[in-house]
Every structure is written in C-alpha cells, then in structure tokens.
mmCIF file of N, CA and C and ligand atoms in Angstrom:
data_model
loop_
_atom_site.group_PDB
_atom_site.id
_atom_site.type_symbol
_atom_site.label_atom_id
_atom_site.label_comp_id
_atom_site.label_asym_id
_atom_site.label_seq_id
_atom_site.Cartn_x
_atom_site.Cartn_y
_atom_site.Cartn_z
ATOM 1 N N UNK G 343 43.593 -61.463 4.771
ATOM 2 C CA UNK G 343 42.609 -60.462 4.364
ATOM 3 C C UNK G 343 42.083 -60.813 2.984
ATOM 4 N N UNK G 344 40.892 -60.396 2.711
ATOM 5 C CA UNK G 344 40.308 -60.709 1.416
ATOM 6 C C UNK G 344 39.816 -59.445 0.736
ATOM 7 N N UNK G 345 39.823 -59.538 -0.581
ATOM 8 C CA UNK G 345 39.470 -58.368 -1.374
ATOM 9 C C UNK G 345 38.073 -58.550 -1.953
ATOM 10 N N UNK G 346 37.156 -57.673 -1.571
ATOM 11 C CA UNK G 346 35.792 -57.809 -2.080
ATOM 12 C C UNK G 346 35.660 -57.324 -3.526
ATOM 13 N N UNK G 347 34.801 -58.003 -4.251
ATOM 14 C CA UNK G 347 34.509 -57.609 -5.626
ATOM 15 C C UNK G 347 33.009 -57.634 -5.849
ATOM 16 N N UNK G 348 32.531 -56.716 -6.666
ATOM 17 C CA UNK G 348 31.107 -56.691 -7.019
ATOM 18 C C UNK G 348 30.969 -56.921 -8.525
ATOM 19 N N UNK G 349 30.114 -57.836 -8.895
ATOM 20 C CA UNK G 349 29.760 -58.035 -10.293
ATOM 21 C C UNK G 349 28.640 -57.046 -10.629
ATOM 22 N N UNK G 350 29.003 -55.986 -11.310
ATOM 23 C CA UNK G 350 28.033 -54.916 -11.565
ATOM 24 C C UNK G 350 26.927 -55.335 -12.527
ATOM 25 N N UNK G 351 27.173 -56.366 -13.290
ATOM 26 C CA UNK G 351 26.115 -56.862 -14.181
ATOM 27 C C UNK G 351 24.957 -57.438 -13.363
ATOM 28 N N UNK G 352 25.308 -58.018 -12.216
ATOM 29 C CA UNK G 352 24.287 -58.647 -11.381
ATOM 30 C C UNK G 352 23.686 -57.677 -10.369
ATOM 31 N N UNK G 353 24.487 -56.726 -9.897
ATOM 32 C CA UNK G 353 24.053 -55.833 -8.811
ATOM 33 C C UNK G 353 22.798 -55.068 -9.195
ATOM 34 N N UNK G 354 21.833 -55.028 -8.256
ATOM 35 C CA UNK G 354 20.594 -54.271 -8.482
ATOM 36 C C UNK G 354 20.537 -53.019 -7.604
ATOM 37 N N UNK G 355 21.645 -52.716 -6.919
ATOM 38 C CA UNK G 355 21.720 -51.484 -6.151
ATOM 39 C C UNK G 355 20.821 -51.435 -4.935
ATOM 40 N N UNK G 356 20.583 -52.582 -4.314
ATOM 41 C CA UNK G 356 19.626 -52.629 -3.196
ATOM 42 C C UNK G 356 20.146 -51.943 -1.930
ATOM 43 N N UNK G 357 21.471 -51.824 -1.797
ATOM 44 C CA UNK G 357 22.038 -51.113 -0.655
ATOM 45 C C UNK G 357 22.359 -51.970 0.551
ATOM 46 N N UNK G 358 22.076 -53.260 0.490
ATOM 47 C CA UNK G 358 22.336 -54.130 1.640
ATOM 48 C C UNK G 358 23.824 -54.149 2.000
ATOM 49 N N UNK G 359 24.669 -54.293 1.006
ATOM 50 C CA UNK G 359 26.108 -54.363 1.289
ATOM 51 C C UNK G 359 26.599 -53.040 1.873
ATOM 52 N N UNK G 360 26.109 -51.950 1.359
ATOM 53 C CA UNK G 360 26.533 -50.644 1.875
ATOM 54 C C UNK G 360 26.115 -50.477 3.329
ATOM 55 N N UNK G 361 24.928 -50.953 3.677
ATOM 56 C CA UNK G 361 24.507 -50.783 5.066
ATOM 57 C C UNK G 361 25.290 -51.704 6.002
ATOM 58 N N UNK G 362 25.748 -52.863 5.490
ATOM 59 C CA UNK G 362 26.542 -53.767 6.323
ATOM 60 C C UNK G 362 27.989 -53.294 6.443
ATOM 61 N N UNK G 363 28.582 -52.834 5.363
ATOM 62 C CA UNK G 363 30.001 -52.445 5.314
ATOM 63 C C UNK G 363 30.173 -51.135 4.559
ATOM 64 N N UNK G 364 29.754 -50.030 5.167
ATOM 65 C CA UNK G 364 29.844 -48.750 4.447
ATOM 66 C C UNK G 364 31.274 -48.323 4.145
ATOM 67 N N UNK G 365 32.231 -48.905 4.878
ATOM 68 C CA UNK G 365 33.627 -48.547 4.594
ATOM 69 C C UNK G 365 34.166 -49.270 3.374
ATOM 70 N N UNK G 366 33.430 -50.258 2.891
ATOM 71 C CA UNK G 366 33.878 -51.040 1.730
ATOM 72 C C UNK G 366 33.000 -50.809 0.497
ATOM 73 N N UNK G 367 31.693 -50.749 0.716
ATOM 74 C CA UNK G 367 30.772 -50.637 -0.420
ATOM 75 C C UNK G 367 30.064 -49.288 -0.400
ATOM 76 N N UNK G 368 29.924 -48.699 -1.574
ATOM 77 C CA UNK G 368 29.177 -47.455 -1.686
ATOM 78 C C UNK G 368 28.335 -47.533 -2.959
ATOM 79 N N UNK G 369 27.061 -47.184 -2.831
ATOM 80 C CA UNK G 369 26.189 -47.207 -4.008
ATOM 81 C C UNK G 369 26.408 -45.924 -4.797
ATOM 82 N N UNK G 370 26.775 -46.101 -6.038
ATOM 83 C CA UNK G 370 26.932 -44.945 -6.930
ATOM 84 C C UNK G 370 26.214 -45.256 -8.231
ATOM 85 N N UNK G 371 25.347 -44.352 -8.607
ATOM 86 C CA UNK G 371 24.589 -44.510 -9.855
ATOM 87 C C UNK G 371 23.904 -45.863 -9.934
ATOM 88 N N UNK G 372 23.365 -46.285 -8.797
ATOM 89 C CA UNK G 372 22.560 -47.498 -8.788
ATOM 90 C C UNK G 372 23.312 -48.806 -8.732
ATOM 91 N N UNK G 373 24.632 -48.717 -8.590
ATOM 92 C CA UNK G 373 25.436 -49.938 -8.481
ATOM 93 C C UNK G 373 26.360 -49.821 -7.285
ATOM 94 N N UNK G 374 26.687 -50.954 -6.703
ATOM 95 C CA UNK G 374 27.619 -50.962 -5.585
ATOM 96 C C UNK G 374 29.052 -50.907 -6.098
ATOM 97 N N UNK G 375 29.812 -49.957 -5.567
ATOM 98 C CA UNK G 375 31.234 -49.850 -5.902
ATOM 99 C C UNK G 375 32.059 -50.242 -4.687
ATOM 100 N N UNK G 376 33.154 -50.912 -4.929
ATOM 101 C CA UNK G 376 34.088 -51.235 -3.842
ATOM 102 C C UNK G 376 35.031 -50.050 -3.679
ATOM 103 N N UNK G 377 35.036 -49.472 -2.484
ATOM 104 C CA UNK G 377 35.852 -48.280 -2.257
ATOM 105 C C UNK G 377 37.012 -48.561 -1.311
ATOM 106 N N UNK G 378 37.206 -49.829 -0.939
ATOM 107 C CA UNK G 378 38.328 -50.183 -0.074
ATOM 108 C C UNK G 378 39.100 -51.324 -0.722
ATOM 109 N N UNK G 379 40.363 -51.374 -0.488
ATOM 110 C CA UNK G 379 41.207 -52.429 -1.061
ATOM 111 C C UNK G 379 40.953 -53.774 -0.397
ATOM 112 N N UNK G 380 40.654 -53.697 0.883
ATOM 113 C CA UNK G 380 40.507 -54.942 1.638
ATOM 114 C C UNK G 380 39.346 -54.833 2.602
ATOM 115 N N UNK G 381 38.837 -56.000 2.944
ATOM 116 C CA UNK G 381 37.825 -56.086 3.983
ATOM 117 C C UNK G 381 38.547 -56.227 5.318
ATOM 118 N N UNK G 382 38.502 -55.195 6.132
ATOM 119 C CA UNK G 382 39.183 -55.216 7.421
ATOM 120 C C UNK G 382 38.168 -54.883 8.512
ATOM 121 N N UNK G 383 38.048 -55.774 9.485
ATOM 122 C CA UNK G 383 37.166 -55.521 10.627
ATOM 123 C C UNK G 383 35.737 -55.187 10.224
ATOM 124 N N UNK G 384 35.219 -55.879 9.245
ATOM 125 C CA UNK G 384 33.818 -55.615 8.933
ATOM 126 C C UNK G 384 33.130 -56.911 8.518
ATOM 127 N N UNK G 385 31.944 -56.771 7.977
ATOM 128 C CA UNK G 385 31.088 -57.937 7.753
ATOM 129 C C UNK G 385 30.989 -58.323 6.287
ATOM 130 N N UNK G 386 32.122 -58.297 5.588
ATOM 131 C CA UNK G 386 32.033 -58.579 4.157
ATOM 132 C C UNK G 386 31.476 -59.966 3.869
ATOM 133 N N UNK G 387 31.800 -60.942 4.698
ATOM 134 C CA UNK G 387 31.233 -62.274 4.450
ATOM 135 C C UNK G 387 29.710 -62.224 4.606
ATOM 136 N N UNK G 388 29.262 -61.447 5.580
ATOM 137 C CA UNK G 388 27.823 -61.292 5.758
ATOM 138 C C UNK G 388 27.212 -60.579 4.548
ATOM 139 N N UNK G 389 27.940 -59.609 4.005
ATOM 140 C CA UNK G 389 27.460 -58.936 2.797
ATOM 141 C C UNK G 389 27.374 -59.918 1.638
ATOM 142 N N UNK G 390 28.383 -60.766 1.485
ATOM 143 C CA UNK G 390 28.357 -61.799 0.445
ATOM 144 C C UNK G 390 27.105 -62.658 0.615
ATOM 145 N N UNK G 391 26.877 -63.084 1.854
ATOM 146 C CA UNK G 391 25.761 -63.990 2.112
ATOM 147 C C UNK G 391 24.411 -63.284 1.980
ATOM 148 N N UNK G 392 24.395 -61.963 2.189
ATOM 149 C CA UNK G 392 23.125 -61.232 2.198
ATOM 150 C C UNK G 392 22.747 -60.649 0.848
ATOM 151 N N UNK G 393 23.673 -60.601 -0.073
ATOM 152 C CA UNK G 393 23.365 -60.006 -1.382
ATOM 153 C C UNK G 393 22.292 -60.852 -2.077
ATOM 154 N N UNK G 394 21.167 -60.246 -2.439
ATOM 155 C CA UNK G 394 20.054 -61.036 -2.992
ATOM 156 C C UNK G 394 20.351 -61.634 -4.360
ATOM 157 N N UNK G 395 21.336 -61.077 -5.068
ATOM 158 C CA UNK G 395 21.642 -61.597 -6.403
ATOM 159 C C UNK G 395 23.029 -62.237 -6.473
ATOM 160 N N UNK G 396 23.650 -62.437 -5.295
ATOM 161 C CA UNK G 396 24.971 -63.088 -5.216
ATOM 162 C C UNK G 396 26.003 -62.390 -6.103
ATOM 163 N N UNK G 397 26.006 -61.068 -6.025
ATOM 164 C CA UNK G 397 26.921 -60.298 -6.879
ATOM 165 C C UNK G 397 28.288 -60.063 -6.227
ATOM 166 N N UNK G 398 28.411 -60.381 -4.942
ATOM 167 C CA UNK G 398 29.655 -60.076 -4.214
ATOM 168 C C UNK G 398 30.491 -61.333 -4.041
ATOM 169 N N UNK G 399 31.777 -61.181 -4.293
ATOM 170 C CA UNK G 399 32.696 -62.284 -4.012
ATOM 171 C C UNK G 399 33.882 -61.736 -3.224
ATOM 172 N N UNK G 400 34.550 -62.641 -2.529
ATOM 173 C CA UNK G 400 35.762 -62.277 -1.776
ATOM 174 C C UNK G 400 36.921 -63.043 -2.350
ATOM 175 N N UNK G 401 37.939 -62.335 -2.798
ATOM 176 C CA UNK G 401 39.142 -62.989 -3.315
ATOM 177 C C UNK G 401 40.156 -63.091 -2.203
ATOM 178 N N UNK G 402 40.698 -64.297 -2.048
ATOM 179 C CA UNK G 402 41.683 -64.507 -0.990
ATOM 180 C C UNK G 402 43.058 -64.014 -1.441
HETATM 181 S S1 LIG O 853 23.838 -56.301 -1.784
HETATM 182 FE FE1 LIG O 853 24.296 -57.053 -3.856
HETATM 183 S S2 LIG O 853 22.655 -56.259 -5.162
HETATM 184 FE FE2 LIG O 853 22.599 -55.120 -3.243
HETATM 185 S S3 LIG O 853 23.830 -53.297 -3.682
HETATM 186 FE FE3 LIG O 853 25.190 -54.815 -2.762
HETATM 187 S S4 LIG O 853 26.115 -55.905 -4.505
HETATM 188 FE FE4 LIG O 853 24.333 -54.806 -5.268
#
C-alpha cells in the first residue's frame, strides 16, 4: 500500500484528485487535503498522473 501526499505549495485546488479518489483527497480552503492514511482500492496513481501541477506523490 502507498501513502498519498499533496504538496500544498503546488496544489491549485482544481479538484481532479478529489473527483478520482474522494475517499483520499478532499478540497478544503482551495487546497487538496489527504484524508486517508493509505490508498486502498482507488485510483491514486491516476490522480498522481492527472494532477496538472504534479503536486501528488505516493510514498511506498
Ligand atoms: S489534482 Fe493536483 S492541483 Fe488539483 S486539487 Fe489535486 S493536488 Fe491540487
């Protein structure tokens, strides 16, 4: 399992990650927050690949 992280300095709050993995990412005050400890059964890699500013990383 991998742990998602968001670099809030880069995040522009576009909402793409939240729409892909709402159980992991939630937009609060214009930034994406990680609300789950782990990426389980969802598309976090797709969120990483889809983030327009490459703000998401997955730690193994
Ligand atoms: S996809 Fe990237 S820029 Fe958009 S809200 Fe998520 S972390 Fe922020």
